[in-house]
PDB file of C-alpha atoms in Angstrom:
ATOM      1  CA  UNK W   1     -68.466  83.597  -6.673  1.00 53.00           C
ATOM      2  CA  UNK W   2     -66.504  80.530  -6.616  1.00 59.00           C
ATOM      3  CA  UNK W   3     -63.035  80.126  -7.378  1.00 57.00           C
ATOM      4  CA  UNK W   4     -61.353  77.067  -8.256  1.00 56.00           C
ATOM      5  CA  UNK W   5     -57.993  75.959  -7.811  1.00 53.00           C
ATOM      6  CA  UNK W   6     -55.843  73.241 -10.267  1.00 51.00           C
ATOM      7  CA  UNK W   7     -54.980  70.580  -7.423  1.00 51.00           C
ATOM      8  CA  UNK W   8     -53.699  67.655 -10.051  1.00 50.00           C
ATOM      9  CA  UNK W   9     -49.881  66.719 -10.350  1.00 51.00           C
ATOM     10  CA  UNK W  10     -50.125  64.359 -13.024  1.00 50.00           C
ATOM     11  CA  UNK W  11     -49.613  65.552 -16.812  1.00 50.00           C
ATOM     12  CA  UNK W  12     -51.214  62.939 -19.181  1.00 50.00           C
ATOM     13  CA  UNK W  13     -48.320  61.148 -21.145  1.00 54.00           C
ATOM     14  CA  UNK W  14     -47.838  62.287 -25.119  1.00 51.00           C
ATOM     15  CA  UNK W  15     -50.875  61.106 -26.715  1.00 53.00           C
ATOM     16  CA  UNK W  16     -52.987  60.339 -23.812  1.00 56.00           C
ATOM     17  CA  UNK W  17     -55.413  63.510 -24.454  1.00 60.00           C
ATOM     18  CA  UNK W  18     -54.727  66.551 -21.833  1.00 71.00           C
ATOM     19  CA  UNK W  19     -55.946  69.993 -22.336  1.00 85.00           C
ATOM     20  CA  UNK W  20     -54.414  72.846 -24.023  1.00 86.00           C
ATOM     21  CA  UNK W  21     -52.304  73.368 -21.038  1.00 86.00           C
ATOM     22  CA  UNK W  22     -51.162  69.915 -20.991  1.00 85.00           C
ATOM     23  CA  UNK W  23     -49.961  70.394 -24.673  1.00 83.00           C
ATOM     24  CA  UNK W  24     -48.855  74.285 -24.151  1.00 86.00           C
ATOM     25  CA  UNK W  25     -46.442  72.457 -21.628  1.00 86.00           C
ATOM     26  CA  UNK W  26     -45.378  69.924 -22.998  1.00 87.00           C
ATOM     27  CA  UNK W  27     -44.417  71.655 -26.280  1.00 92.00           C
ATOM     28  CA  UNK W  28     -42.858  74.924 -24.084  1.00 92.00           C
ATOM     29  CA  UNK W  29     -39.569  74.226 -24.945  1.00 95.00           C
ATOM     30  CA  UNK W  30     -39.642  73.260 -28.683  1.00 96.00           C
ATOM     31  CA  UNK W  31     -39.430  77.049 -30.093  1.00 96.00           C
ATOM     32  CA  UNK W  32     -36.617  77.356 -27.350  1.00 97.00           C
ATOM     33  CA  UNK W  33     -34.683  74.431 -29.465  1.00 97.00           C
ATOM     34  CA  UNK W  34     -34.975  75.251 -32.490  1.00 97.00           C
ATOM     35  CA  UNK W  35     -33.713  78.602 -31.855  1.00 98.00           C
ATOM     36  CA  UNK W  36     -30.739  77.547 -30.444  1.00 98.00           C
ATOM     37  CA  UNK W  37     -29.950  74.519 -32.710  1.00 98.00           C
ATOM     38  CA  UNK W  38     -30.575  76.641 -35.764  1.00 98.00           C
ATOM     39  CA  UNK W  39     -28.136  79.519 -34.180  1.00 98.00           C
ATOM     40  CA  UNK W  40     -25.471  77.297 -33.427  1.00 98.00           C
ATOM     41  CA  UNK W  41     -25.506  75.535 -37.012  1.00 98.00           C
ATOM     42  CA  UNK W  42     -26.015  79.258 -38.176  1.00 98.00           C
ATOM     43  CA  UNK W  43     -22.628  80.101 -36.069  1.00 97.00           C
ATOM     44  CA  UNK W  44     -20.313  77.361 -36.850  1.00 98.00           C
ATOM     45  CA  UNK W  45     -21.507  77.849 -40.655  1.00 98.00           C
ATOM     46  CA  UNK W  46     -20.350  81.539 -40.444  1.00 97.00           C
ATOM     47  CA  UNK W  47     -16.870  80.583 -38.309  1.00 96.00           C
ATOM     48  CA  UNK W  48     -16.405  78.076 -41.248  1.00 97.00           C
ATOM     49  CA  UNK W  49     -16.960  79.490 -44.277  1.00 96.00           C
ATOM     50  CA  UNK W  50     -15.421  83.103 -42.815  1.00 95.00           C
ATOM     51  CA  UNK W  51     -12.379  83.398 -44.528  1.00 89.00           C
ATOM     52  CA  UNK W  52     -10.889  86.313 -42.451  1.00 95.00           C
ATOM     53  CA  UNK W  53     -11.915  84.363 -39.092  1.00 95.00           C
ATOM     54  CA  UNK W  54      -9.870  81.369 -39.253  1.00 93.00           C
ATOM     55  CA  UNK W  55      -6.980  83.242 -38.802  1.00 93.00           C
ATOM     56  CA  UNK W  56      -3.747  84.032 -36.718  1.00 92.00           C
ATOM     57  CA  UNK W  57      -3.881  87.365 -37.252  1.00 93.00           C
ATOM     58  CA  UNK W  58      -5.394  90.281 -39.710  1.00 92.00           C
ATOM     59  CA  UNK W  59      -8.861  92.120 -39.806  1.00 92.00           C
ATOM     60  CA  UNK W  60     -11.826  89.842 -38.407  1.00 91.00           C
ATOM     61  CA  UNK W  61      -9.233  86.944 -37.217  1.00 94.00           C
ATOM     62  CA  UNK W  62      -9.781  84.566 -34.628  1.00 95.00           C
ATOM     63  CA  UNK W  63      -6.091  85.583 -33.144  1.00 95.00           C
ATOM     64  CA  UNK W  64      -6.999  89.547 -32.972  1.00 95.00           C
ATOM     65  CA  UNK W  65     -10.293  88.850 -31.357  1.00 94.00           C
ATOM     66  CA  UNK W  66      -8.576  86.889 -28.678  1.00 94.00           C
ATOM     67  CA  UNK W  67      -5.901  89.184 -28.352  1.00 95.00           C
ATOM     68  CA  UNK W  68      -8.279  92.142 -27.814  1.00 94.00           C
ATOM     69  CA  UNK W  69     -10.239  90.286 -25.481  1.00 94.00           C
ATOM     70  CA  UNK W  70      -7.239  89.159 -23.395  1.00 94.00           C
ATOM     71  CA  UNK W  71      -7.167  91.904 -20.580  1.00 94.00           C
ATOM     72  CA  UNK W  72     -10.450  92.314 -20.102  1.00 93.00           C
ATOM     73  CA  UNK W  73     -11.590  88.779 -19.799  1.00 94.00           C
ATOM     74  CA  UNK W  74     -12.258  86.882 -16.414  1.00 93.00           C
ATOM     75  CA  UNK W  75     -10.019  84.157 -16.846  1.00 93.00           C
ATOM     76  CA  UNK W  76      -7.329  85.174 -18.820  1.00 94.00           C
ATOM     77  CA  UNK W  77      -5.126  82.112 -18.815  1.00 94.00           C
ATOM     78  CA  UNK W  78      -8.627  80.928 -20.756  1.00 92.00           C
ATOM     79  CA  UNK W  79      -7.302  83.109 -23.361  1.00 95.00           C
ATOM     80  CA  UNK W  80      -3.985  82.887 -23.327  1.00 95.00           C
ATOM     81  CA  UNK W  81      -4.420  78.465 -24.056  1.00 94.00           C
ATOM     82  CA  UNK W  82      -6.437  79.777 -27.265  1.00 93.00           C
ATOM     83  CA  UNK W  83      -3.389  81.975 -28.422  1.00 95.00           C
ATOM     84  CA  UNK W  84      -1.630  78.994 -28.366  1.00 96.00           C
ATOM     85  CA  UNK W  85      -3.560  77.819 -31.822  1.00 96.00           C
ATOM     86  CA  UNK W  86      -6.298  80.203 -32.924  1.00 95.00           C
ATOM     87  CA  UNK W  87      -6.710  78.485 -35.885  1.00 95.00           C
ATOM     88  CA  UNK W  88      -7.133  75.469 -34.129  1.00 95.00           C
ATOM     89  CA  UNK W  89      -9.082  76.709 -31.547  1.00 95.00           C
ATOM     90  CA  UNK W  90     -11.359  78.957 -34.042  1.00 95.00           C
ATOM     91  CA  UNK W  91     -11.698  75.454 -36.107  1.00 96.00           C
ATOM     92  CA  UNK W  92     -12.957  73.862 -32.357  1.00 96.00           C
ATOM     93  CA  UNK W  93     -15.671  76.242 -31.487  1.00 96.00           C
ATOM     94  CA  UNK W  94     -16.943  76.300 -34.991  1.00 97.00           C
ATOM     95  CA  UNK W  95     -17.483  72.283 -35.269  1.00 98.00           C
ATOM     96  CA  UNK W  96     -18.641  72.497 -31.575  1.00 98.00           C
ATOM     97  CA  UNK W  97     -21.428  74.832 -32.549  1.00 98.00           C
ATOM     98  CA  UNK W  98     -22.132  72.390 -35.323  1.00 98.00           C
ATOM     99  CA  UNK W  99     -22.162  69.388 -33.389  1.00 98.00           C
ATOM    100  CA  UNK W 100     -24.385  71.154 -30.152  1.00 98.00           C
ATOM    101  CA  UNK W 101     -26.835  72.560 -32.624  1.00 98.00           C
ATOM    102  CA  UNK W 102     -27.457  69.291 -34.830  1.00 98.00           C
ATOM    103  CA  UNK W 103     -27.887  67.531 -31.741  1.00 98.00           C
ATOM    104  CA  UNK W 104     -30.188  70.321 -30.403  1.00 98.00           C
ATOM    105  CA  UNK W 105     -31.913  70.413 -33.411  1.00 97.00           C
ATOM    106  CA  UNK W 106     -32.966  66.924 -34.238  1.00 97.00           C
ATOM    107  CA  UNK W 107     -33.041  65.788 -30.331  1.00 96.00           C
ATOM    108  CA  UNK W 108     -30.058  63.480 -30.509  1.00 97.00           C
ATOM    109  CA  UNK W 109     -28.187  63.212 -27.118  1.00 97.00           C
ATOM    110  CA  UNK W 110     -30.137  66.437 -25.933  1.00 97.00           C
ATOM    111  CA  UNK W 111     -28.873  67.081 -22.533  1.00 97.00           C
ATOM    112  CA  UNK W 112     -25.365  66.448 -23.799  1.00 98.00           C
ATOM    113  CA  UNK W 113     -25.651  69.044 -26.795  1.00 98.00           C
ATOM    114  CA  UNK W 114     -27.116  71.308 -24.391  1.00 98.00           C
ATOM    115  CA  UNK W 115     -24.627  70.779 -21.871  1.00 98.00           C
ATOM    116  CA  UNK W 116     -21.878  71.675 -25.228  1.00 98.00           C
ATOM    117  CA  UNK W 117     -23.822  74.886 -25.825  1.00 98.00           C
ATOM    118  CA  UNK W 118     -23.990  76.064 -21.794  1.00 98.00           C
ATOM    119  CA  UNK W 119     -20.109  74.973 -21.718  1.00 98.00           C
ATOM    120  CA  UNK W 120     -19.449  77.088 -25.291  1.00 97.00           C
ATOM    121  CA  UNK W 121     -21.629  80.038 -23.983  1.00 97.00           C
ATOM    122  CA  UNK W 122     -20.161  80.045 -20.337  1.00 96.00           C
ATOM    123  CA  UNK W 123     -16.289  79.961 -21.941  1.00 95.00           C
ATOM    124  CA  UNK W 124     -17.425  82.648 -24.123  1.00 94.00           C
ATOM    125  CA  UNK W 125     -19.085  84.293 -21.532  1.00 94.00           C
ATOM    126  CA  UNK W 126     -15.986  84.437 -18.978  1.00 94.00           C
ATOM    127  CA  UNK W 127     -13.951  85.642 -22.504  1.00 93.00           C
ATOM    128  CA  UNK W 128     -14.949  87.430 -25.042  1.00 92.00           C
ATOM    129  CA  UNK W 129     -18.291  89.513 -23.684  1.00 92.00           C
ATOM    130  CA  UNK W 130     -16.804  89.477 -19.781  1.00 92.00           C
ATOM    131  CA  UNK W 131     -16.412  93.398 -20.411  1.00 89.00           C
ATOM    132  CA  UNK W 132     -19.685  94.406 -21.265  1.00 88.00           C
ATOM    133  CA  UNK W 133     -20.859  97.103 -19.208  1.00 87.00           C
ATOM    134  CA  UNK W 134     -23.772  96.322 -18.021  1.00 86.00           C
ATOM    135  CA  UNK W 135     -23.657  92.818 -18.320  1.00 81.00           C
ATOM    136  CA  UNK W 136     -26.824  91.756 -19.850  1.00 82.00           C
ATOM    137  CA  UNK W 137     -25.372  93.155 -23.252  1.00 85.00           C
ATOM    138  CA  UNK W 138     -23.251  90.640 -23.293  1.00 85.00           C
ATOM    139  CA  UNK W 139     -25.461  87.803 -25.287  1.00 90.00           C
ATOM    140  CA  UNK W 140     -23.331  85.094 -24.180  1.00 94.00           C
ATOM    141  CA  UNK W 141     -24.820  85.031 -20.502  1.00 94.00           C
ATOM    142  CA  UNK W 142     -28.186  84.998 -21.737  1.00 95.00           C
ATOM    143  CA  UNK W 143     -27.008  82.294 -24.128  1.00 97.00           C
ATOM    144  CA  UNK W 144     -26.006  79.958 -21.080  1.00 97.00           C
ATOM    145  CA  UNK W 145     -29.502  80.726 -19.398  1.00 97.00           C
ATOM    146  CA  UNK W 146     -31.107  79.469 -22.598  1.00 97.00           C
ATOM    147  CA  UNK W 147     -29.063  76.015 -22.407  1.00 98.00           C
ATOM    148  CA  UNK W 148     -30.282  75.585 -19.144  1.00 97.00           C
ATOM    149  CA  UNK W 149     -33.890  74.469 -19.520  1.00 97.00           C
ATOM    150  CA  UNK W 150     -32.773  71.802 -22.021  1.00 97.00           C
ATOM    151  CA  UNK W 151     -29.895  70.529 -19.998  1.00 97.00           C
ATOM    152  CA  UNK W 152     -32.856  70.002 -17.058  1.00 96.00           C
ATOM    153  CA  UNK W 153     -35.469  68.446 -19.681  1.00 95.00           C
ATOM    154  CA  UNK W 154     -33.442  66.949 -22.476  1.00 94.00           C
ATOM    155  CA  UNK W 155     -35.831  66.619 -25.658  1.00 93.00           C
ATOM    156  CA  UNK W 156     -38.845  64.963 -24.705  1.00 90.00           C
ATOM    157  CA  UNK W 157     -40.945  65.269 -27.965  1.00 91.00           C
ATOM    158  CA  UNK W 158     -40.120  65.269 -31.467  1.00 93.00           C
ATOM    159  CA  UNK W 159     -36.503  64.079 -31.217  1.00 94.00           C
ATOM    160  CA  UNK W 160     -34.483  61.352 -32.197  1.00 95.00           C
ATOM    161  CA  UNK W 161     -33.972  60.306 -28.537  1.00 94.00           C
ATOM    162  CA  UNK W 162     -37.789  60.044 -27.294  1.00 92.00           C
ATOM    163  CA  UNK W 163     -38.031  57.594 -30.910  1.00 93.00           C
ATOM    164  CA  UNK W 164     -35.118  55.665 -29.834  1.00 93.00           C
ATOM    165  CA  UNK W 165     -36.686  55.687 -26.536  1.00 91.00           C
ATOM    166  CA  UNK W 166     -39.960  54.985 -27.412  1.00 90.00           C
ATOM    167  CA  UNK W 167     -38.383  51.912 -29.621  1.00 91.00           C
ATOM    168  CA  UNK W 168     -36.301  50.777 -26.465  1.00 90.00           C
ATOM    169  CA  UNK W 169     -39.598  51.221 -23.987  1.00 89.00           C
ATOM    170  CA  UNK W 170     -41.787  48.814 -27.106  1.00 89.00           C
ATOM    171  CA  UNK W 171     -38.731  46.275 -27.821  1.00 89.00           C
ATOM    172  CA  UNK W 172     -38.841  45.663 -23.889  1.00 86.00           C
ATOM    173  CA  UNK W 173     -42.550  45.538 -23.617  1.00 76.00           C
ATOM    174  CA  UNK W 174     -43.432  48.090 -21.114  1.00 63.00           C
ATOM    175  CA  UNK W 175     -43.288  51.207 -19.515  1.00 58.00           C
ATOM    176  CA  UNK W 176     -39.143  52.223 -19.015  1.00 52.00           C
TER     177      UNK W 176
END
């Protein structure tokens, strides 16, 4: 019996050919940005149009959640800046979860929108799910994870910035 062993290092480029592995691979982290661009839009939405949210104070506010949070969060002074202005700070996360998951979404400035979304997850992270007991129910650590990939590997296919790169690399007339 003989057994065989993958020795090659190179993966074909998009649209020179490859094998199902090749294209398994290079598509891998596709499903893992949509998910996350269309949660993000999906959060900031709900932040926005959340009437009881974008408040100081009252059922479902911005200012109670913080306030409840406060002792049992890992950086407290964290906490205690955002009690300065829920409101504004409610209003900050919500268009930062807009702008991280339209950029995740359609590719544009990847690694930076990615970056947003592991900075929005770890700040939530050290905050609001610090006390959960054990710690991976706390989604905002697994949230951070999930940025990380993309903050590595940008968006490499079917994004705005592998067509503006692809338009740079054909304007210059090679390979950038």
């Amino acid at each position: 019996m003989t057994h065989s062993m993958r020795t090659d290092t190179h993966s074909p480029r998009y649209g020179e050919g490859g094998g199902w592995r090749d294209n398994a691979t290079r598509y891998a982290l596709l499903p893992l940005r949509i998910f996350l661009g269309v949660t993000f839009i999906y959060a900031g939405l709900d932040k926005l149009t959340d009437s009881a949210f974008m408040k100081d104070s009252g059922a479902g506010s911005i200012g109670d959640m913080m306030r409840a949070v406060r002792d049992s969060s890992a950086i407290p002074a964290l906490v205690d800046l955002s009690l300065k202005s829920p409101v504004g700070f409610g209003y900050a996360i919500a268009f930062g979860e807009l702008a991280v998951g339209i950029g995740t979404l359609l590719g544009l400035l990847a690694r930076l929108a990615a970056l947003g979304g592991a900075l929005i997850s770890l700040s939530l992270w050290l905050t609001v799910s610090w006390a959960s007991d054990p710690y991976y129910y706390g989604n905002d650590l697994a949230y951070l994870m999930a940025w990380t990939p993309l903050v590595l590997a940008g968006a490499p296919l079917l994004s705005l910035d592998a067509a503006l790169r692809s338009r740079r690399r054909r304007r210059s007339g090679g390979y950038r």
